[in-house]
């Protein structure tokens, strides 16, 4: 795996985070390279004065933040992992920290923006939210360039730029990536509520979903399966690990009304959605025992603190398919469980989670299954 990015007279050492042994994926892609080269070849630095800022949106692991280290810049991401990776890679490359502001996607966008570089996010809803917020802080002089893999840029992608920014065109493809250029000339910008709300009839809950929440348009069928098959027991400290909009943790709160429920996700939008949903749908005596944590899984949590961890593990990190997140979640879960504590997960049948759990816990029980999913249970033993 290549850790050295040499581009436009700069050399950077960049790592993906969390770091794993035998990593096969690098911490930047051709879209990062395309943006950097375009910025230099077209002298976009001349549009940045002392009072203005460079705005970087969805920088994955810090390639853009580190390369543009001499400019005053704000970096916006919904990912805790991305923001943490940026910090670590800046330290690795001795980048100054006094000219950069890192913020999550739910914070207000800066208003003194002169050049904007965007990595196109995975979902259209996340892109629409980003462009909607961006449209509020730009002027006709703002330079806006986006980049993404060719297979992520469709007519619907370009239409969103047209709707919220203005006249839009694309570049030729290079190394399977493409640039998007938008001129700020749109005056009739729609006032649209991008968060979605829908109801879970069985519980009578109205579920709020920010733009970048997993399965934001409907109840995830894997999550539903886990909600319907929660373990019986007198649990007091429960974790909804990778909580998304929080519905599994909310079901746990109803099943174990005296338990403290901790919701954990690396998406700021997910955690805010889970918080809203818990407060709006469950009684105060249950919500007052809830905790909401933006974090890389259970990293940094104390050993032997929880007696039940519930998880619907993701198998993507940004655009990459990987089982490393599941591995990390399972290992950290074992560390954080009390003796006799349980990890209960739901996963697609084709994913080899049973073997992983047996290797980590020394045991794994098939609780139930259907045509698409399995629910597995592992117990921490000594």
XYZ file of C-alpha atoms in Angstrom, residues 23-338:
316
model
C -3.654 -2.150 4.663
C -4.361 -2.416 0.939
C -6.142 0.927 0.444
C -4.388 4.289 0.254
C -5.488 7.495 1.963
C -6.216 9.471 -1.199
C -7.668 8.841 -4.634
C -7.493 10.223 -8.154
C -10.224 12.763 -7.352
C -7.939 14.329 -4.719
C -5.121 14.449 -7.256
C -7.386 15.958 -9.916
C -8.497 18.752 -7.567
C -4.944 19.586 -6.488
C -3.607 19.666 -10.038
C -6.530 21.754 -11.298
C -6.084 24.246 -8.438
C -2.425 24.747 -9.368
C -2.746 24.659 -13.156
C -5.493 27.300 -13.053
C -3.853 29.409 -10.343
C -6.886 29.400 -8.048
C -4.681 30.743 -5.252
C -4.985 34.209 -6.822
C -8.671 34.225 -5.801
C -7.731 33.899 -2.123
C -6.933 37.123 -0.297
C -5.888 37.621 3.304
C -9.471 37.815 4.579
C -10.873 34.963 2.522
C -10.881 31.244 3.031
C -10.473 28.044 1.144
C -13.372 25.730 1.973
C -12.710 21.975 1.753
C -15.774 19.715 1.933
C -15.634 15.938 2.533
C -11.849 15.603 2.589
C -11.545 11.874 3.244
C -8.279 11.390 5.140
C -6.492 14.725 4.846
C -4.839 14.789 1.418
C -6.454 18.154 0.613
C -6.125 19.595 4.119
C -2.417 18.737 4.236
C -1.572 19.799 0.690
C -3.198 23.244 1.109
C -1.576 23.809 4.489
C -0.343 27.323 3.654
C -3.895 28.675 3.170
C -6.516 29.736 5.684
C -9.086 26.996 5.316
C -12.163 25.440 6.850
C -12.722 21.713 6.481
C -16.256 20.316 6.744
C -17.141 16.645 7.112
C -19.889 14.539 8.659
C -17.357 11.849 9.537
C -15.592 11.684 12.893
C -13.093 9.284 11.322
C -12.305 11.731 8.531
C -11.822 14.694 10.859
C -9.642 12.602 13.165
C -7.631 11.319 10.195
C -7.064 14.879 9.026
C -5.700 15.844 12.450
C -3.355 12.863 12.569
C -2.099 13.285 9.007
C -1.510 17.005 9.606
C 0.636 16.113 12.616
C 2.439 13.473 10.563
C 3.328 16.099 7.930
C 4.131 18.892 10.405
C 1.306 21.094 9.095
C 0.578 24.284 11.055
C -2.656 24.171 13.054
C -3.330 27.904 13.428
C -4.818 28.408 9.950
C -7.339 25.578 9.809
C -10.806 25.057 11.291
C -12.286 21.549 11.366
C -16.043 21.341 11.762
C -18.874 18.883 11.310
C -21.554 19.220 8.646
C -24.265 20.432 11.024
C -22.331 23.558 11.988
C -22.877 26.776 10.051
C -20.723 27.120 6.956
C -18.187 29.981 7.012
C -19.213 33.155 5.166
C -15.888 34.484 3.906
C -15.393 31.708 1.362
C -13.621 32.460 -1.924
C -12.668 29.015 -3.263
C -14.559 25.793 -2.557
C -13.212 22.305 -3.273
C -15.693 19.449 -2.811
C -15.285 15.689 -2.763
C -18.663 14.416 -3.987
C -20.271 12.397 -1.159
C -21.716 8.927 -1.527
C -25.421 9.865 -1.409
C -27.441 12.465 -3.303
C -29.212 13.549 -0.121
C -25.886 14.380 1.542
C -24.791 16.286 -1.564
C -28.074 18.195 -1.691
C -27.768 19.203 1.969
C -24.170 20.327 1.393
C -25.052 22.426 -1.666
C -28.065 23.912 0.080
C -25.897 25.091 2.985
C -23.179 26.262 0.615
C -25.644 28.339 -1.423
C -26.279 30.494 1.651
C -22.665 31.667 2.024
C -21.266 32.094 -1.503
C -21.208 34.998 -3.942
C -20.895 35.288 -7.705
C -17.117 35.574 -7.261
C -16.805 32.244 -5.429
C -14.922 29.536 -7.328
C -16.526 26.102 -6.892
C -14.898 22.870 -8.103
C -16.005 19.370 -7.134
C -14.492 15.980 -7.881
C -15.555 12.388 -7.692
C -15.211 8.989 -9.251
C -16.867 8.751 -12.668
C -19.325 6.140 -11.412
C -20.537 8.563 -8.715
C -21.291 11.490 -11.031
C -24.639 11.202 -12.810
C -27.099 13.601 -14.406
C -28.880 13.783 -11.016
C -25.595 14.884 -9.429
C -25.133 17.694 -11.928
C -28.779 18.711 -11.574
C -28.262 19.392 -7.882
C -25.336 21.698 -8.675
C -27.530 23.460 -11.249
C -30.367 23.813 -8.723
C -28.389 25.183 -5.781
C -25.334 26.833 -7.360
C -25.813 27.585 -11.059
C -24.525 26.733 -14.521
C -22.613 23.474 -14.309
C -20.302 21.495 -16.573
C -17.878 18.612 -16.183
C -14.322 17.821 -17.206
C -12.937 14.892 -19.103
C -12.302 11.818 -16.999
C -8.781 11.178 -15.687
C -7.882 8.017 -13.798
C -11.613 7.277 -13.452
C -12.345 10.634 -11.803
C -14.057 13.740 -13.087
C -14.324 17.409 -12.074
C -17.516 19.453 -11.777
C -17.460 23.227 -12.300
C -20.338 25.454 -11.177
C -20.767 29.183 -11.726
C -22.705 30.944 -8.989
C -25.673 32.335 -10.942
C -28.704 30.567 -9.427
C -31.138 33.041 -7.870
C -34.257 30.888 -7.418
C -32.919 28.454 -4.826
C -35.578 26.116 -3.391
C -36.311 26.263 0.334
C -36.474 22.548 0.939
C -36.526 20.525 4.142
C -33.902 17.896 3.430
C -34.244 15.862 6.662
C -36.920 13.191 6.286
C -39.463 11.974 8.818
C -41.385 8.714 8.597
C -43.336 6.552 11.010
C -42.726 3.105 12.428
C -46.300 1.939 12.867
C -45.594 -0.935 15.272
C -44.063 1.415 17.851
C -45.889 4.574 16.774
C -42.576 6.422 16.442
C -41.909 9.298 14.060
C -38.305 8.944 12.962
C -36.196 11.996 11.998
C -33.350 11.388 9.534
C -30.659 13.903 8.612
C -29.227 13.871 5.096
C -26.348 11.451 5.704
C -28.062 8.860 7.894
C -27.902 5.220 6.797
C -31.252 4.005 5.386
C -32.763 7.436 5.896
C -35.728 6.837 3.572
C -37.165 3.808 5.371
C -36.614 1.424 8.260
C -33.617 -0.774 7.490
C -34.830 -4.369 7.293
C -31.752 -5.642 9.104
C -32.371 -3.176 11.913
C -36.029 -4.218 12.029
C -35.014 -7.874 12.332
C -32.707 -7.062 15.264
C -35.380 -4.914 16.950
C -37.781 -7.861 16.795
C -35.235 -10.299 18.252
C -33.609 -8.516 21.162
C -32.264 -10.869 23.830
C -34.143 -11.429 27.043
C -32.363 -10.384 30.207
C -31.962 -7.841 32.962
C -29.469 -5.577 31.191
C -28.367 -2.336 32.858
C -25.777 -0.826 30.462
C -26.486 -1.238 26.757
C -24.742 0.092 23.633
C -26.290 0.671 20.207
C -23.008 0.490 18.282
C -23.148 2.166 14.866
C -26.574 3.448 15.826
C -27.615 5.342 12.678
C -30.960 6.976 13.467
C -31.114 5.131 16.785
C -34.094 2.814 16.297
C -32.337 -0.301 17.668
C -31.261 1.559 20.805
C -34.775 2.932 21.199
C -36.190 -0.599 20.999
C -33.638 -1.630 23.616
C -34.745 1.243 25.822
C -38.309 -0.077 25.717
C -37.190 -3.670 26.285
C -34.919 -2.722 29.205
C -36.556 0.418 30.655
C -34.120 0.750 33.568
C -31.003 0.452 31.404
C -28.637 3.221 30.395
C -28.505 3.221 26.570
C -25.388 4.590 24.848
C -25.751 5.486 21.169
C -22.478 5.522 19.232
C -21.816 6.431 15.604
C -19.032 8.113 13.656
C -21.542 10.291 11.757
C -22.505 13.568 13.414
C -25.802 13.531 11.533
C -26.572 10.021 12.755
C -25.969 10.906 16.392
C -28.072 14.059 16.134
C -30.871 12.069 14.481
C -30.712 9.426 17.232
C -30.843 12.130 19.906
C -33.859 13.806 18.278
C -35.664 10.486 17.852
C -35.074 9.388 21.433
C -36.264 12.716 22.858
C -39.341 12.938 20.625
C -40.583 9.368 20.921
C -39.752 7.982 24.355
C -40.752 9.137 27.850
C -38.443 11.330 29.893
C -37.631 8.617 32.424
C -36.011 6.653 29.594
C -34.376 9.520 27.705
C -32.650 10.839 30.815
C -30.578 7.636 30.898
C -29.480 7.942 27.259
C -26.000 8.974 26.079
C -25.085 10.071 22.551
C -21.442 9.783 21.485
C -19.744 10.610 18.191
C -16.754 8.283 18.098
C -14.805 5.640 16.222
C -16.802 2.757 17.653
C -15.763 1.916 21.214
C -12.190 3.176 20.867
C -11.195 4.855 24.126
C -13.997 3.298 26.187
C -13.140 1.518 29.438
C -12.911 -2.237 29.757
C -15.707 -4.265 31.317
C -18.380 -1.559 31.370
C -21.339 -2.945 29.385
C -23.477 -6.057 29.642
C -25.100 -5.861 26.178
C -23.841 -4.432 22.887
C -26.162 -4.390 19.858
C -24.713 -3.866 16.400
C -25.672 -3.798 12.725
C -22.090 -3.527 11.393
C -21.334 -1.435 8.290
C -19.234 -2.974 5.549
C -18.278 0.305 3.834
C -15.824 3.031 4.796
C -16.636 5.945 2.522
C -16.685 4.352 -0.968
C -14.522 1.343 -0.046
C -15.972 -2.066 0.810
C -14.135 -3.459 3.841
C -14.699 -5.847 6.744
C -12.157 -4.049 8.932
C -14.820 -1.897 10.629
C -16.688 -5.036 11.711
C -13.435 -6.605 12.976
C -12.691 -3.485 15.033
C -16.222 -3.295 16.413
C -16.194 -6.946 17.494
C -12.765 -6.723 19.153
C -13.639 -3.497 20.951
C -16.982 -4.953 22.031
C -15.281 -7.884 23.714
C -12.920 -5.501 25.516
C -15.789 -3.332 26.772
C -18.156 -6.112 27.864
C -18.331 -7.389 31.426
